[in-house]
PDB file of C-alpha atoms in Angstrom:
ATOM      1  CA  UNK A   1       9.590  17.238  -6.732  1.00 56.00           C
ATOM      2  CA  UNK A   2      10.082  13.561  -5.977  1.00 61.00           C
ATOM      3  CA  UNK A   3      13.545  12.297  -5.105  1.00 63.00           C
ATOM      4  CA  UNK A   4      14.704   9.204  -6.949  1.00 65.00           C
ATOM      5  CA  UNK A   5      12.897   7.061  -9.491  1.00 68.00           C
ATOM      6  CA  UNK A   6       9.093   7.004  -9.206  1.00 69.00           C
ATOM      7  CA  UNK A   7       7.681   3.706  -7.934  1.00 70.00           C
ATOM      8  CA  UNK A   8       6.010   1.863 -10.784  1.00 74.00           C
ATOM      9  CA  UNK A   9       2.488   0.733  -9.944  1.00 73.00           C
ATOM     10  CA  UNK A  10       2.285  -2.967 -10.670  1.00 79.00           C
ATOM     11  CA  UNK A  11      -1.377  -3.700 -11.443  1.00 76.00           C
ATOM     12  CA  UNK A  12      -1.381  -7.496 -11.388  1.00 80.00           C
ATOM     13  CA  UNK A  13      -0.108  -9.843  -8.722  1.00 91.00           C
ATOM     14  CA  UNK A  14       3.671 -10.060  -8.554  1.00 91.00           C
ATOM     15  CA  UNK A  15       6.121 -11.887  -6.323  1.00 92.00           C
ATOM     16  CA  UNK A  16       7.960  -9.500  -3.988  1.00 86.00           C
ATOM     17  CA  UNK A  17      11.500 -10.908  -3.649  1.00 85.00           C
ATOM     18  CA  UNK A  18      12.471  -9.148  -0.391  1.00 80.00           C
ATOM     19  CA  UNK A  19       9.232 -10.073   1.429  1.00 82.00           C
ATOM     20  CA  UNK A  20       8.906 -13.480  -0.268  1.00 90.00           C
ATOM     21  CA  UNK A  21       5.165 -12.846  -0.747  1.00 90.00           C
ATOM     22  CA  UNK A  22       2.680 -12.255  -3.550  1.00 93.00           C
ATOM     23  CA  UNK A  23       1.642  -8.592  -3.750  1.00 90.00           C
ATOM     24  CA  UNK A  24      -1.389  -6.768  -5.191  1.00 90.00           C
ATOM     25  CA  UNK A  25      -1.975  -3.016  -5.380  1.00 86.00           C
ATOM     26  CA  UNK A  26      -3.943  -2.070  -2.253  1.00 85.00           C
ATOM     27  CA  UNK A  27      -7.500  -1.246  -3.349  1.00 81.00           C
ATOM     28  CA  UNK A  28      -7.991   1.425  -0.674  1.00 79.00           C
ATOM     29  CA  UNK A  29      -7.479   5.162  -0.882  1.00 74.00           C
ATOM     30  CA  UNK A  30      -4.184   5.243   1.063  1.00 78.00           C
ATOM     31  CA  UNK A  31      -1.928   6.303  -1.829  1.00 78.00           C
ATOM     32  CA  UNK A  32      -4.335   9.038  -2.951  1.00 82.00           C
ATOM     33  CA  UNK A  33      -4.613  10.363   0.626  1.00 86.00           C
ATOM     34  CA  UNK A  34      -0.815  10.476   0.980  1.00 82.00           C
ATOM     35  CA  UNK A  35      -0.427  12.344  -2.340  1.00 79.00           C
ATOM     36  CA  UNK A  36      -3.189  14.830  -1.430  1.00 85.00           C
ATOM     37  CA  UNK A  37      -1.565  15.433   1.970  1.00 85.00           C
ATOM     38  CA  UNK A  38       1.826  16.030   0.336  1.00 79.00           C
ATOM     39  CA  UNK A  39       0.262  18.551  -2.092  1.00 80.00           C
ATOM     40  CA  UNK A  40      -1.556  20.348   0.742  1.00 84.00           C
ATOM     41  CA  UNK A  41       1.599  20.505   2.878  1.00 80.00           C
ATOM     42  CA  UNK A  42       3.661  21.780  -0.045  1.00 76.00           C
ATOM     43  CA  UNK A  43       1.041  24.434  -0.874  1.00 79.00           C
ATOM     44  CA  UNK A  44       0.937  25.611   2.761  1.00 80.00           C
ATOM     45  CA  UNK A  45       4.724  25.808   2.976  1.00 71.00           C
ATOM     46  CA  UNK A  46       4.895  23.141   5.696  1.00 64.00           C
ATOM     47  CA  UNK A  47       7.552  20.438   5.488  1.00 54.00           C
ATOM     48  CA  UNK A  48       6.126  17.181   4.166  1.00 46.00           C
ATOM     49  CA  UNK A  49       8.751  15.316   6.167  1.00 50.00           C
ATOM     50  CA  UNK A  50      10.800  16.710   9.025  1.00 47.00           C
ATOM     51  CA  UNK A  51      14.309  17.696   8.101  1.00 44.00           C
ATOM     52  CA  UNK A  52      16.737  14.928   8.987  1.00 41.00           C
ATOM     53  CA  UNK A  53      19.596  15.377  11.401  1.00 39.00           C
ATOM     54  CA  UNK A  54      22.775  16.726   9.785  1.00 38.00           C
ATOM     55  CA  UNK A  55      24.820  13.930   8.269  1.00 39.00           C
ATOM     56  CA  UNK A  56      21.894  11.447   8.224  1.00 40.00           C
ATOM     57  CA  UNK A  57      22.786   9.139   5.331  1.00 40.00           C
ATOM     58  CA  UNK A  58      19.197   7.925   4.944  1.00 41.00           C
ATOM     59  CA  UNK A  59      17.757  11.387   4.234  1.00 41.00           C
ATOM     60  CA  UNK A  60      17.035  12.547   0.730  1.00 42.00           C
ATOM     61  CA  UNK A  61      18.335  15.966  -0.295  1.00 43.00           C
ATOM     62  CA  UNK A  62      15.891  18.773   0.478  1.00 44.00           C
ATOM     63  CA  UNK A  63      14.079  20.655  -2.250  1.00 45.00           C
ATOM     64  CA  UNK A  64      14.863  24.335  -1.802  1.00 44.00           C
ATOM     65  CA  UNK A  65      13.173  25.590  -4.979  1.00 43.00           C
ATOM     66  CA  UNK A  66      10.259  27.121  -3.044  1.00 42.00           C
ATOM     67  CA  UNK A  67      11.873  30.147  -1.463  1.00 43.00           C
ATOM     68  CA  UNK A  68      14.634  28.269   0.317  1.00 41.00           C
ATOM     69  CA  UNK A  69      12.335  26.204   2.575  1.00 40.00           C
ATOM     70  CA  UNK A  70      13.615  22.628   2.757  1.00 42.00           C
ATOM     71  CA  UNK A  71      10.959  20.199   1.506  1.00 48.00           C
ATOM     72  CA  UNK A  72      11.232  16.474   0.961  1.00 52.00           C
ATOM     73  CA  UNK A  73       8.812  14.668  -1.300  1.00 65.00           C
ATOM     74  CA  UNK A  74       8.605  11.004  -0.331  1.00 70.00           C
ATOM     75  CA  UNK A  75       6.874   8.646  -2.722  1.00 74.00           C
ATOM     76  CA  UNK A  76       4.304   6.109  -1.602  1.00 77.00           C
ATOM     77  CA  UNK A  77       2.688   2.954  -2.940  1.00 80.00           C
ATOM     78  CA  UNK A  78       0.497   0.537  -0.951  1.00 84.00           C
ATOM     79  CA  UNK A  79       0.210  -3.188  -1.570  1.00 86.00           C
ATOM     80  CA  UNK A  80      -1.554  -6.087   0.122  1.00 87.00           C
ATOM     81  CA  UNK A  81       0.410  -9.356   0.293  1.00 89.00           C
ATOM     82  CA  UNK A  82      -0.409 -13.050   0.612  1.00 91.00           C
ATOM     83  CA  UNK A  83       1.930 -15.928   1.398  1.00 92.00           C
ATOM     84  CA  UNK A  84       1.043 -18.662  -1.084  1.00 94.00           C
ATOM     85  CA  UNK A  85       0.345 -19.045  -4.777  1.00 94.00           C
ATOM     86  CA  UNK A  86      -3.065 -20.569  -4.030  1.00 94.00           C
ATOM     87  CA  UNK A  87      -3.999 -17.574  -1.854  1.00 93.00           C
ATOM     88  CA  UNK A  88      -2.835 -15.293  -4.675  1.00 94.00           C
ATOM     89  CA  UNK A  89      -5.083 -17.102  -7.192  1.00 94.00           C
ATOM     90  CA  UNK A  90      -8.108 -16.958  -4.850  1.00 91.00           C
ATOM     91  CA  UNK A  91      -7.487 -13.265  -4.161  1.00 88.00           C
ATOM     92  CA  UNK A  92      -7.157 -12.515  -7.879  1.00 91.00           C
ATOM     93  CA  UNK A  93     -10.455 -14.299  -8.659  1.00 90.00           C
ATOM     94  CA  UNK A  94     -12.349 -12.621  -5.818  1.00 87.00           C
ATOM     95  CA  UNK A  95     -10.782  -9.247  -6.634  1.00 87.00           C
ATOM     96  CA  UNK A  96     -11.824  -9.539 -10.275  1.00 89.00           C
ATOM     97  CA  UNK A  97     -15.369 -10.533  -9.302  1.00 89.00           C
ATOM     98  CA  UNK A  98     -15.599  -7.713  -6.735  1.00 89.00           C
ATOM     99  CA  UNK A  99     -14.252  -5.171  -9.227  1.00 89.00           C
ATOM    100  CA  UNK A 100     -16.746  -6.314 -11.867  1.00 94.00           C
ATOM    101  CA  UNK A 101     -19.699  -6.049  -9.469  1.00 93.00           C
ATOM    102  CA  UNK A 102     -18.602  -2.814  -7.759  1.00 93.00           C
ATOM    103  CA  UNK A 103     -18.519  -0.958 -11.098  1.00 94.00           C
ATOM    104  CA  UNK A 104     -22.220  -1.593 -11.735  1.00 95.00           C
ATOM    105  CA  UNK A 105     -25.227  -0.271  -9.831  1.00 96.00           C
ATOM    106  CA  UNK A 106     -26.919  -3.688  -9.709  1.00 96.00           C
ATOM    107  CA  UNK A 107     -23.605  -5.264  -8.638  1.00 94.00           C
ATOM    108  CA  UNK A 108     -23.150  -2.823  -5.729  1.00 94.00           C
ATOM    109  CA  UNK A 109     -26.687  -3.608  -4.543  1.00 95.00           C
ATOM    110  CA  UNK A 110     -25.891  -7.321  -4.728  1.00 94.00           C
ATOM    111  CA  UNK A 111     -22.617  -6.892  -2.796  1.00 92.00           C
ATOM    112  CA  UNK A 112     -24.347  -4.840  -0.082  1.00 91.00           C
ATOM    113  CA  UNK A 113     -27.242  -7.290   0.205  1.00 91.00           C
ATOM    114  CA  UNK A 114     -25.005 -10.390   0.543  1.00 90.00           C
ATOM    115  CA  UNK A 115     -21.643  -9.460   2.114  1.00 88.00           C
ATOM    116  CA  UNK A 116     -21.121 -12.917   3.639  1.00 87.00           C
ATOM    117  CA  UNK A 117     -21.570 -14.678   0.287  1.00 87.00           C
ATOM    118  CA  UNK A 118     -19.237 -12.390  -1.673  1.00 84.00           C
ATOM    119  CA  UNK A 119     -16.517 -12.309   1.009  1.00 82.00           C
ATOM    120  CA  UNK A 120     -16.524 -16.067   1.488  1.00 81.00           C
ATOM    121  CA  UNK A 121     -17.679 -15.558   5.083  1.00 79.00           C
ATOM    122  CA  UNK A 122     -15.077 -12.916   6.017  1.00 79.00           C
ATOM    123  CA  UNK A 123     -17.741 -10.186   6.434  1.00 82.00           C
ATOM    124  CA  UNK A 124     -21.378 -10.270   7.491  1.00 83.00           C
ATOM    125  CA  UNK A 125     -24.108  -7.871   8.546  1.00 84.00           C
ATOM    126  CA  UNK A 126     -23.723  -9.085  12.156  1.00 84.00           C
ATOM    127  CA  UNK A 127     -20.085  -8.062  12.343  1.00 79.00           C
ATOM    128  CA  UNK A 128     -17.325 -10.083  13.981  1.00 80.00           C
ATOM    129  CA  UNK A 129     -17.883 -12.022  17.202  1.00 80.00           C
ATOM    130  CA  UNK A 130     -15.785 -11.370  20.318  1.00 83.00           C
ATOM    131  CA  UNK A 131     -14.026 -14.706  19.679  1.00 83.00           C
ATOM    132  CA  UNK A 132     -13.157 -13.670  16.116  1.00 81.00           C
ATOM    133  CA  UNK A 133     -11.790 -10.307  17.292  1.00 82.00           C
ATOM    134  CA  UNK A 134      -9.701 -11.995  19.995  1.00 84.00           C
ATOM    135  CA  UNK A 135      -8.119 -14.283  17.381  1.00 84.00           C
ATOM    136  CA  UNK A 136      -7.311 -11.483  14.942  1.00 86.00           C
ATOM    137  CA  UNK A 137      -3.996  -9.706  14.516  1.00 87.00           C
ATOM    138  CA  UNK A 138      -2.288  -7.531  11.944  1.00 85.00           C
ATOM    139  CA  UNK A 139       1.160  -7.262  10.446  1.00 84.00           C
ATOM    140  CA  UNK A 140       2.318  -4.398   8.215  1.00 85.00           C
ATOM    141  CA  UNK A 141       5.639  -4.118   6.403  1.00 82.00           C
ATOM    142  CA  UNK A 142       6.999  -0.722   5.472  1.00 84.00           C
ATOM    143  CA  UNK A 143       9.842  -0.553   2.999  1.00 82.00           C
ATOM    144  CA  UNK A 144      11.921   2.562   2.592  1.00 83.00           C
ATOM    145  CA  UNK A 145      14.327   3.152  -0.268  1.00 82.00           C
ATOM    146  CA  UNK A 146      16.889   5.886  -0.566  1.00 82.00           C
ATOM    147  CA  UNK A 147      20.511   6.760  -1.130  1.00 83.00           C
ATOM    148  CA  UNK A 148      23.519   6.092   1.059  1.00 86.00           C
ATOM    149  CA  UNK A 149      24.916   9.434  -0.138  1.00 84.00           C
ATOM    150  CA  UNK A 150      22.174  12.117  -0.374  1.00 78.00           C
ATOM    151  CA  UNK A 151      24.308  14.345  -2.616  1.00 80.00           C
ATOM    152  CA  UNK A 152      24.141  11.669  -5.340  1.00 77.00           C
ATOM    153  CA  UNK A 153      20.310  11.520  -5.355  1.00 76.00           C
ATOM    154  CA  UNK A 154      18.801  11.748  -8.814  1.00 76.00           C
ATOM    155  CA  UNK A 155      15.430  10.942 -10.415  1.00 74.00           C
ATOM    156  CA  UNK A 156      17.273   8.572 -12.773  1.00 77.00           C
ATOM    157  CA  UNK A 157      19.691   6.879 -10.338  1.00 80.00           C
ATOM    158  CA  UNK A 158      18.354   3.700  -8.715  1.00 82.00           C
ATOM    159  CA  UNK A 159      18.172   3.543  -4.925  1.00 83.00           C
ATOM    160  CA  UNK A 160      21.091   1.871  -3.147  1.00 86.00           C
ATOM    161  CA  UNK A 161      19.815   1.820   0.451  1.00 87.00           C
ATOM    162  CA  UNK A 162      16.809  -0.173   1.699  1.00 86.00           C
ATOM    163  CA  UNK A 163      15.206  -0.511   5.120  1.00 87.00           C
ATOM    164  CA  UNK A 164      12.212  -2.637   6.125  1.00 86.00           C
ATOM    165  CA  UNK A 165      10.121  -2.081   9.249  1.00 88.00           C
ATOM    166  CA  UNK A 166       7.544  -4.562  10.510  1.00 88.00           C
ATOM    167  CA  UNK A 167       4.671  -3.430  12.724  1.00 90.00           C
ATOM    168  CA  UNK A 168       2.409  -6.105  14.200  1.00 90.00           C
ATOM    169  CA  UNK A 169      -0.012  -6.535  17.034  1.00 89.00           C
ATOM    170  CA  UNK A 170      -3.459  -7.665  18.156  1.00 86.00           C
ATOM    171  CA  UNK A 171      -6.682  -6.621  16.441  1.00 77.00           C
ATOM    172  CA  UNK A 172      -6.410  -2.818  16.353  1.00 67.00           C
ATOM    173  CA  UNK A 173     -10.142  -2.007  16.636  1.00 64.00           C
TER     174      UNK A 173
END
């Protein structure tokens, strides 16, 4: 079972106070893949997350309900962030339009036939040029929440320990 309160999916754009950015639910399959992997690992008896070192204050208490094997059940939610309110408005409009078209057969055909038009030039049938790839980079923020005292972990108690990790680099492809 999950440790701590479940993350609430926030469907619309919201301002993330710790990152100081506007956030949207990530439209990809990442969260579903993580949940499916956790279910498969739990069913096979493998640990979803390696057991932490003894005395590690950032580790959640293990679940020993399945025959005494320690299992942790981390929770996961993926968001995409933008820096400005204007970028948030543009993303919301394009996301709404894309969602509307992607749900209809004729809309999917239109999106596939004109990727450059519907992505405002971000994608095309030609693909990116070498110059575009050289000028591209990525930055991902990972936020972990937990308890400073694992023995006090509870599905109803709010987290009291937070850690943020930033991973960035050149175009990964």
